[in-house]
Amino acid sequence: MSTTDAPADRSASTRWRLHRAGIVNVYQYENEVLDFAGGRLLLRGVNGSGKSTAMNMLLPFLLTARVRGIDAAGEQTGVLKSWMLSGRDEAQPVGYLWLEFARAGDVADPDDPAVTTSTDERAAAEHLVIGCGIKANRSTDNVTTWWFVTTRRPGIDIELVERGVPLSADALRSALGVDPVFPESRRGEYRREVNRRLYGGADTESFLDLLNAVRSPRVGDRVDVDLPEYLVAALPGLSEQALTEAARPLDDLDEHRRNVSDLDTTAAGLTAIEEVYRNYVHTEVEREVVAARELLSAADRARRAERADARAATDASVAEAASLAEADRVDSDIVRLTAEITALEKSPAYTEGQQLDDLRNHVTQLRSDVEVAETRVASLRDRLPDAAQAVRRQEQRTDDEHARLVEELAELDGAAAAAALTARPPSAPAVARRPATDDLNSPDGELDTAVVHAKLDALAGSAGLRRADLDEVRVHAATVDREAAEVRAADAAASVAEGNVHDALSAFEQNRAAVDAERNAWHDAVRSWALDRAASVTTPDDAPVVHSLATPETTRPVGDGAMIRQALIAEVSAVVDVAQRGVVDAEHDLERARDARAEAQALVDDLAERSEPDPPLLDWQRPGVPGLADLVEFVDHLDAEQRAGLEAALMASGLLTAAVTGRGITLHTGELVARPGRAVDAPLSELLRVVEGSDPDGHVTALLSSISTDPESDAPSVISVDGSFRLGTLRGRHGRPTAEFVGAGARRARLERQRSEAAVALVDAEQRTVESTEFLAARRGDFLDVSAIRADIPSLEPVDRAAAAAEAAQTQLDRARDRLEVVRDMAEDADRRLAAASDELQRIARTLALPTTRDQLDQLGRHLDAIVASVRSTKQTVDTVHRSHGEWASAVVRWRTTVADVSDAERRAAVSRSDHEARSARLATLEDTLGLAYHEVVETIEVSRTDLDAA
């Protein structure tokens, strides 16, 4: 059937179908191409050959680009890295996975092999290839992927492997040209492109979820409960609005179904549905019209705003030109006013008037200076008593601080002597005085505190050295304490380790004994099994099995248990295989016996219904049409041999079953093989007579008269009693033991013989069936017996468990002994360190004349800390005395400065009064001589300056 005869099949072929798939340098595949038959693929192989891995590589991985859940169970992690790096030596292997889809009749429909595809259709077929490139880096333990969608076909349009090396990502981009290659970060775009190209952009997540659910190995755990939920969840969702709109008229339809005869109501319901959707369409159209009108209004507003902005731009241009003109005018005014001001300021009246202003200002300043000088004189005179009082206060403070310093130095000297320090604190520096007036004293020279500070620093340094000696002794004492603690800990650890070794040794001995016991028990069990079970079982050939362990009871199998058990399994498995082959052979024999019985029974039933046997037909002859054998019988004078020869010639020539017509004897093809003609010598009518009533037209008689029985005759058709014949150019000879088809008696005799033979064959077939059934039952029993024996082979699991426990006990014992040796070494080392630390502590303490007990060391440390603190406090007191002495000298200086300032201020006040009086007299003279011209010039300049500032 051509493709035009099956439009349904051709429309189905326009869908995308899986056509080919490829795995390049991934897992254990080198460059494998898988061909799909009509979108289907069957992978067959033993367990572990990689069938599931190959499917996991392709689907649904290449559709979803999701590595998570790549395996059917969804439990593996690091799958890509394992595929690319496991069992490889390459540092950075690269591989590819791809799927090719085809549509529009590229391949014939596998469901209808008669559907073929024309050459033009094949040329117009469309292909789509999706795939993933994978690159692993052994040094960084990272895996990088890239994804592609293309119409170029691997192995046909492009090659993914060049010189035995898969293409890199950049090489793939160059090879694909305009087709996209997506990096790992753009896998989402790849998924959307695949959805768009394969599914028209439809959402396929629910179907992929269904695929992941049904491919899970655990899908069968609750298939009756979970699978319907998965299928329902995968159905596409329905629009709530559409359901709501359709529900109203459909409710009416439900009512109409209950009243089938009310066709008018049904029509009204359908009209209501149409009205609902018409209103919906009208609503949507009106909404679109409103939106379009709003867009038109917005466009009109935009055009009006554009025209307003153009007018505003024009007005701004005019204003800009006016502003520029105004700026030019103002610039000329600025130049003019500047020139006028300059000319006025250079006029003689203005110059002389400026001198008058300067004199007037100077007189005013002199008057102010006189007032300030008089005020300063009064202020300084008021400060003299305060300055003198400050000198007396600072002198008293200096004496108080000096007395405190003397007291602190005395206390510090006592503390240094008690600590046996080599350095001692200094004496307090003396404070010298000389009279400044009758009631005021001033310090005589500076107070030297540098020597005091130096000696106090030396005292602190001595205390620090002593503290260092003390800390050194403390460090050694702490070392002794620490080493003593480690000695105690090591002794305790050694005691614990000795106990652990003892316990581990006991456990090891118990586990070794358990291993021996389990091994002996297993050997006994194997011997008993071999003697009691396996030795009594026979194969179908009656050969005893498991000879290797049929040993006397006093002996035990020698050798490794695993090897012995493996040998047993191999030996018994061979017997099981023999028994299984016997079962298979018996099943085949039974099946053949049943088929033979069914054929024999069918033949018996068929022969019982027949009145005559079937005539012998050649392959080219047509059954069901009366032939020559049905129309004639032998003449009485022919013996059995002649009848058999004549019938053999008729049978071999085809005349026996050929149809007889007015034209002659005709084959089912219409070919005329014999026809009535002239009468011949020794005609066939002398040996065959026509059955009464079967030749009303005489055609058969005429035909028999035209066929000769003489082999030497020149007649066109010859049939001889010796089995030879000639039909035109066709010649031959045939023989039969007896005649069976010519004549009713012969046919009935043949039918009876066939019935008898069929009955005997049926009895034989039934007997063979019974015997085959019994033989199969025996072989199945043998198979079950030897299978049970193989299942009863004693397990090594108890021995293995005991051996594992013994190995663990041995490991634990070794660890305990190693730990004991380590702990003992640590204890000895701790003792040596403790003795050395004690000796060193005594030596250091004697050398530094320090105690060794912690209490004495702590007491001495606190005493040294107090000395250092006292030194710091005393140095602060020295600084305070020095500061007070300096402030006393500063107070004297301030008092003397104040006395000098009073004298200087009185002199300056007298000078200021004299200068003021002279300048005032000259000012009065100039004011009388200068006229009004200066004031007019000043006013003009002020007006011009005002105009200039405005410009």
PDB file of C-alpha atoms in Angstrom, residues 260-418:
ATOM      1  CA  VAL A 260     -34.092  12.859  25.647  1.00  0.00           C
ATOM      2  CA  SER A 261     -37.328  13.599  23.809  1.00  0.00           C
ATOM      3  CA  ASP A 262     -37.194  17.333  24.601  1.00  0.00           C
ATOM      4  CA  LEU A 263     -35.036  18.341  21.608  1.00  0.00           C
ATOM      5  CA  ASP A 264     -36.123  21.960  21.779  1.00  0.00           C
ATOM      6  CA  THR A 265     -34.671  22.316  25.266  1.00  0.00           C
ATOM      7  CA  THR A 266     -31.419  20.732  24.062  1.00  0.00           C
ATOM      8  CA  ALA A 267     -31.254  23.249  21.201  1.00  0.00           C
ATOM      9  CA  ALA A 268     -31.859  26.065  23.680  1.00  0.00           C
ATOM     10  CA  GLY A 269     -28.979  24.788  25.799  1.00  0.00           C
ATOM     11  CA  LEU A 270     -26.654  24.726  22.783  1.00  0.00           C
ATOM     12  CA  THR A 271     -27.824  28.223  21.882  1.00  0.00           C
ATOM     13  CA  ALA A 272     -27.033  29.328  25.427  1.00  0.00           C
ATOM     14  CA  ILE A 273     -23.494  27.951  25.062  1.00  0.00           C
ATOM     15  CA  GLU A 274     -23.128  29.828  21.781  1.00  0.00           C
ATOM     16  CA  GLU A 275     -24.447  33.007  23.399  1.00  0.00           C
ATOM     17  CA  VAL A 276     -21.999  32.706  26.299  1.00  0.00           C
ATOM     18  CA  TYR A 277     -19.043  32.424  23.970  1.00  0.00           C
ATOM     19  CA  ARG A 278     -20.412  35.164  21.703  1.00  0.00           C
ATOM     20  CA  ASN A 279     -20.672  37.488  24.705  1.00  0.00           C
ATOM     21  CA  TYR A 280     -17.182  36.475  25.743  1.00  0.00           C
ATOM     22  CA  VAL A 281     -15.859  37.304  22.275  1.00  0.00           C
ATOM     23  CA  HIS A 282     -17.779  40.608  22.230  1.00  0.00           C
ATOM     24  CA  THR A 283     -16.353  41.474  25.656  1.00  0.00           C
ATOM     25  CA  GLU A 284     -12.814  40.700  24.528  1.00  0.00           C
ATOM     26  CA  VAL A 285     -13.276  42.728  21.323  1.00  0.00           C
ATOM     27  CA  GLU A 286     -14.696  45.699  23.262  1.00  0.00           C
ATOM     28  CA  ARG A 287     -11.779  45.489  25.685  1.00  0.00           C
ATOM     29  CA  GLU A 288      -9.353  45.535  22.782  1.00  0.00           C
ATOM     30  CA  VAL A 289     -11.259  48.492  21.220  1.00  0.00           C
ATOM     31  CA  VAL A 290     -11.080  50.455  24.502  1.00  0.00           C
ATOM     32  CA  ALA A 291      -7.376  49.733  24.727  1.00  0.00           C
ATOM     33  CA  ALA A 292      -6.893  50.868  21.125  1.00  0.00           C
ATOM     34  CA  ARG A 293      -8.828  54.082  21.798  1.00  0.00           C
ATOM     35  CA  GLU A 294      -6.668  54.770  24.827  1.00  0.00           C
ATOM     36  CA  LEU A 295      -3.578  54.293  22.657  1.00  0.00           C
ATOM     37  CA  LEU A 296      -5.001  56.735  20.065  1.00  0.00           C
ATOM     38  CA  SER A 297      -5.736  59.292  22.808  1.00  0.00           C
ATOM     39  CA  ALA A 298      -2.222  58.898  24.142  1.00  0.00           C
ATOM     40  CA  ALA A 299      -0.846  59.447  20.614  1.00  0.00           C
ATOM     41  CA  ASP A 300      -2.945  62.680  20.257  1.00  0.00           C
ATOM     42  CA  ARG A 301      -1.688  63.942  23.612  1.00  0.00           C
ATOM     43  CA  ALA A 302       1.869  63.184  22.588  1.00  0.00           C
ATOM     44  CA  ARG A 303       1.433  65.119  19.300  1.00  0.00           C
ATOM     45  CA  ARG A 304      -0.050  68.149  21.183  1.00  0.00           C
ATOM     46  CA  ALA A 305       2.786  68.057  23.685  1.00  0.00           C
ATOM     47  CA  GLU A 306       5.267  67.914  20.812  1.00  0.00           C
ATOM     48  CA  ARG A 307       3.744  71.058  19.204  1.00  0.00           C
ATOM     49  CA  ALA A 308       3.779  72.897  22.584  1.00  0.00           C
ATOM     50  CA  ASP A 309       7.420  71.956  23.095  1.00  0.00           C
ATOM     51  CA  ALA A 310       8.244  73.274  19.588  1.00  0.00           C
ATOM     52  CA  ARG A 311       6.579  76.641  20.383  1.00  0.00           C
ATOM     53  CA  ALA A 312       8.423  76.805  23.707  1.00  0.00           C
ATOM     54  CA  ALA A 313      11.707  76.123  21.912  1.00  0.00           C
ATOM     55  CA  THR A 314      11.015  78.983  19.479  1.00  0.00           C
ATOM     56  CA  ASP A 315      10.196  81.378  22.347  1.00  0.00           C
ATOM     57  CA  ALA A 316      13.350  80.312  24.148  1.00  0.00           C
ATOM     58  CA  SER A 317      15.412  81.071  21.036  1.00  0.00           C
ATOM     59  CA  VAL A 318      13.926  84.595  20.821  1.00  0.00           C
ATOM     60  CA  ALA A 319      14.553  85.150  24.534  1.00  0.00           C
ATOM     61  CA  GLU A 320      18.111  83.896  24.139  1.00  0.00           C
ATOM     62  CA  ALA A 321      18.791  86.455  21.357  1.00  0.00           C
ATOM     63  CA  ALA A 322      17.352  89.304  23.492  1.00  0.00           C
ATOM     64  CA  SER A 323      19.429  88.206  26.462  1.00  0.00           C
ATOM     65  CA  LEU A 324      22.592  88.212  24.384  1.00  0.00           C
ATOM     66  CA  ALA A 325      21.876  91.751  23.151  1.00  0.00           C
ATOM     67  CA  GLU A 326      21.204  92.922  26.707  1.00  0.00           C
ATOM     68  CA  ALA A 327      24.473  91.307  27.833  1.00  0.00           C
ATOM     69  CA  ASP A 328      26.394  93.241  25.156  1.00  0.00           C
ATOM     70  CA  ARG A 329      24.836  96.506  26.322  1.00  0.00           C
ATOM     71  CA  VAL A 330      25.662  95.815  29.970  1.00  0.00           C
ATOM     72  CA  ASP A 331      29.276  94.950  29.006  1.00  0.00           C
ATOM     73  CA  SER A 332      29.645  98.389  27.352  1.00  0.00           C
ATOM     74  CA  ASP A 333      28.179 100.049  30.495  1.00  0.00           C
ATOM     75  CA  ILE A 334      30.717  98.188  32.676  1.00  0.00           C
ATOM     76  CA  VAL A 335      33.599  99.459  30.505  1.00  0.00           C
ATOM     77  CA  ARG A 336      32.290 103.039  30.601  1.00  0.00           C
ATOM     78  CA  LEU A 337      31.650 103.124  34.373  1.00  0.00           C
ATOM     79  CA  THR A 338      35.071 101.601  35.085  1.00  0.00           C
ATOM     80  CA  ALA A 339      36.768 104.317  32.992  1.00  0.00           C
ATOM     81  CA  GLU A 340      34.784 107.103  34.755  1.00  0.00           C
ATOM     82  CA  ILE A 341      35.654 105.776  38.240  1.00  0.00           C
ATOM     83  CA  THR A 342      39.325 105.518  37.274  1.00  0.00           C
ATOM     84  CA  ALA A 343      39.360 109.125  35.962  1.00  0.00           C
ATOM     85  CA  LEU A 344      37.663 110.506  39.111  1.00  0.00           C
ATOM     86  CA  GLU A 345      40.014 108.642  41.429  1.00  0.00           C
ATOM     87  CA  LYS A 346      43.029 110.224  39.600  1.00  0.00           C
ATOM     88  CA  SER A 347      41.696 113.800  39.897  1.00  0.00           C
ATOM     89  CA  PRO A 348      43.651 116.240  42.226  1.00  0.00           C
ATOM     90  CA  ALA A 349      40.566 116.979  44.345  1.00  0.00           C
ATOM     91  CA  TYR A 350      40.082 113.312  45.093  1.00  0.00           C
ATOM     92  CA  THR A 351      43.795 112.742  45.848  1.00  0.00           C
ATOM     93  CA  GLU A 352      44.022 115.632  48.325  1.00  0.00           C
ATOM     94  CA  GLY A 353      40.693 114.653  49.865  1.00  0.00           C
ATOM     95  CA  GLN A 354      42.070 111.171  50.469  1.00  0.00           C
ATOM     96  CA  GLN A 355      44.961 112.606  52.442  1.00  0.00           C
ATOM     97  CA  LEU A 356      42.439 114.488  54.643  1.00  0.00           C
ATOM     98  CA  ASP A 357      40.529 111.224  55.264  1.00  0.00           C
ATOM     99  CA  ASP A 358      43.722 109.424  56.169  1.00  0.00           C
ATOM    100  CA  LEU A 359      44.596 112.173  58.709  1.00  0.00           C
ATOM    101  CA  ARG A 360      41.119 112.132  60.180  1.00  0.00           C
ATOM    102  CA  ASN A 361      41.239 108.361  60.578  1.00  0.00           C
ATOM    103  CA  HIS A 362      44.676 108.566  62.131  1.00  0.00           C
ATOM    104  CA  VAL A 363      43.474 111.112  64.722  1.00  0.00           C
ATOM    105  CA  THR A 364      40.568 108.868  65.566  1.00  0.00           C
ATOM    106  CA  GLN A 365      42.923 105.895  65.983  1.00  0.00           C
ATOM    107  CA  LEU A 366      45.222 107.911  68.231  1.00  0.00           C
ATOM    108  CA  ARG A 367      42.318 108.831  70.458  1.00  0.00           C
ATOM    109  CA  SER A 368      41.429 105.153  70.728  1.00  0.00           C
ATOM    110  CA  ASP A 369      45.057 104.251  71.513  1.00  0.00           C
ATOM    111  CA  VAL A 370      45.113 106.752  74.376  1.00  0.00           C
ATOM    112  CA  GLU A 371      41.993 105.261  75.869  1.00  0.00           C
ATOM    113  CA  VAL A 372      43.346 101.722  75.525  1.00  0.00           C
ATOM    114  CA  ALA A 373      46.678 102.698  77.137  1.00  0.00           C
ATOM    115  CA  GLU A 374      44.983 104.319  80.106  1.00  0.00           C
ATOM    116  CA  THR A 375      42.739 101.257  80.514  1.00  0.00           C
ATOM    117  CA  ARG A 376      45.766  98.917  80.372  1.00  0.00           C
ATOM    118  CA  VAL A 377      47.612 100.921  83.018  1.00  0.00           C
ATOM    119  CA  ALA A 378      44.634 100.619  85.367  1.00  0.00           C
ATOM    120  CA  SER A 379      44.280  96.866  84.676  1.00  0.00           C
ATOM    121  CA  LEU A 380      47.951  96.142  85.269  1.00  0.00           C
ATOM    122  CA  ARG A 381      47.957  98.017  88.513  1.00  0.00           C
ATOM    123  CA  ASP A 382      44.981  95.886  89.659  1.00  0.00           C
ATOM    124  CA  ARG A 383      46.884  92.598  88.769  1.00  0.00           C
ATOM    125  CA  LEU A 384      49.987  93.308  90.879  1.00  0.00           C
ATOM    126  CA  PRO A 385      48.526  92.066  94.225  1.00  0.00           C
ATOM    127  CA  ASP A 386      47.214  88.837  92.598  1.00  0.00           C
ATOM    128  CA  ALA A 387      50.601  88.112  91.032  1.00  0.00           C
ATOM    129  CA  ALA A 388      52.367  88.530  94.376  1.00  0.00           C
ATOM    130  CA  GLN A 389      49.834  86.217  96.089  1.00  0.00           C
ATOM    131  CA  ALA A 390      50.364  83.570  93.360  1.00  0.00           C
ATOM    132  CA  VAL A 391      54.127  83.624  94.096  1.00  0.00           C
ATOM    133  CA  ARG A 392      53.493  82.902  97.787  1.00  0.00           C
ATOM    134  CA  ARG A 393      51.020  80.022  96.997  1.00  0.00           C
ATOM    135  CA  GLN A 394      53.421  78.303  94.611  1.00  0.00           C
ATOM    136  CA  GLU A 395      56.248  78.568  97.164  1.00  0.00           C
ATOM    137  CA  GLN A 396      54.088  76.847  99.826  1.00  0.00           C
ATOM    138  CA  ARG A 397      52.952  74.104  97.382  1.00  0.00           C
ATOM    139  CA  THR A 398      56.561  73.388  96.448  1.00  0.00           C
ATOM    140  CA  ASP A 399      57.483  72.938 100.103  1.00  0.00           C
ATOM    141  CA  ASP A 400      54.572  70.534 100.713  1.00  0.00           C
ATOM    142  CA  GLU A 401      55.360  68.359  97.688  1.00  0.00           C
ATOM    143  CA  HIS A 402      59.078  68.282  98.642  1.00  0.00           C
ATOM    144  CA  ALA A 403      58.223  66.996 102.151  1.00  0.00           C
ATOM    145  CA  ARG A 404      56.040  64.182 100.644  1.00  0.00           C
ATOM    146  CA  LEU A 405      58.876  63.211  98.306  1.00  0.00           C
ATOM    147  CA  VAL A 406      61.300  62.897 101.244  1.00  0.00           C
ATOM    148  CA  GLU A 407      58.837  60.566 103.026  1.00  0.00           C
ATOM    149  CA  GLU A 408      58.269  58.332  99.971  1.00  0.00           C
ATOM    150  CA  LEU A 409      62.005  57.972  99.298  1.00  0.00           C
ATOM    151  CA  ALA A 410      62.577  56.866 102.878  1.00  0.00           C
ATOM    152  CA  GLU A 411      59.842  54.180 102.592  1.00  0.00           C
ATOM    153  CA  LEU A 412      61.236  53.026  99.266  1.00  0.00           C
ATOM    154  CA  ASP A 413      64.710  52.670 100.738  1.00  0.00           C
ATOM    155  CA  GLY A 414      63.358  50.336 103.415  1.00  0.00           C
ATOM    156  CA  ALA A 415      61.533  48.183 100.842  1.00  0.00           C
ATOM    157  CA  ALA A 416      64.659  47.885  98.645  1.00  0.00           C
ATOM    158  CA  ALA A 417      66.725  46.795 101.634  1.00  0.00           C
ATOM    159  CA  ALA A 418      64.108  44.165 102.552  1.00  0.00           C
TER     160      ALA A 418
END
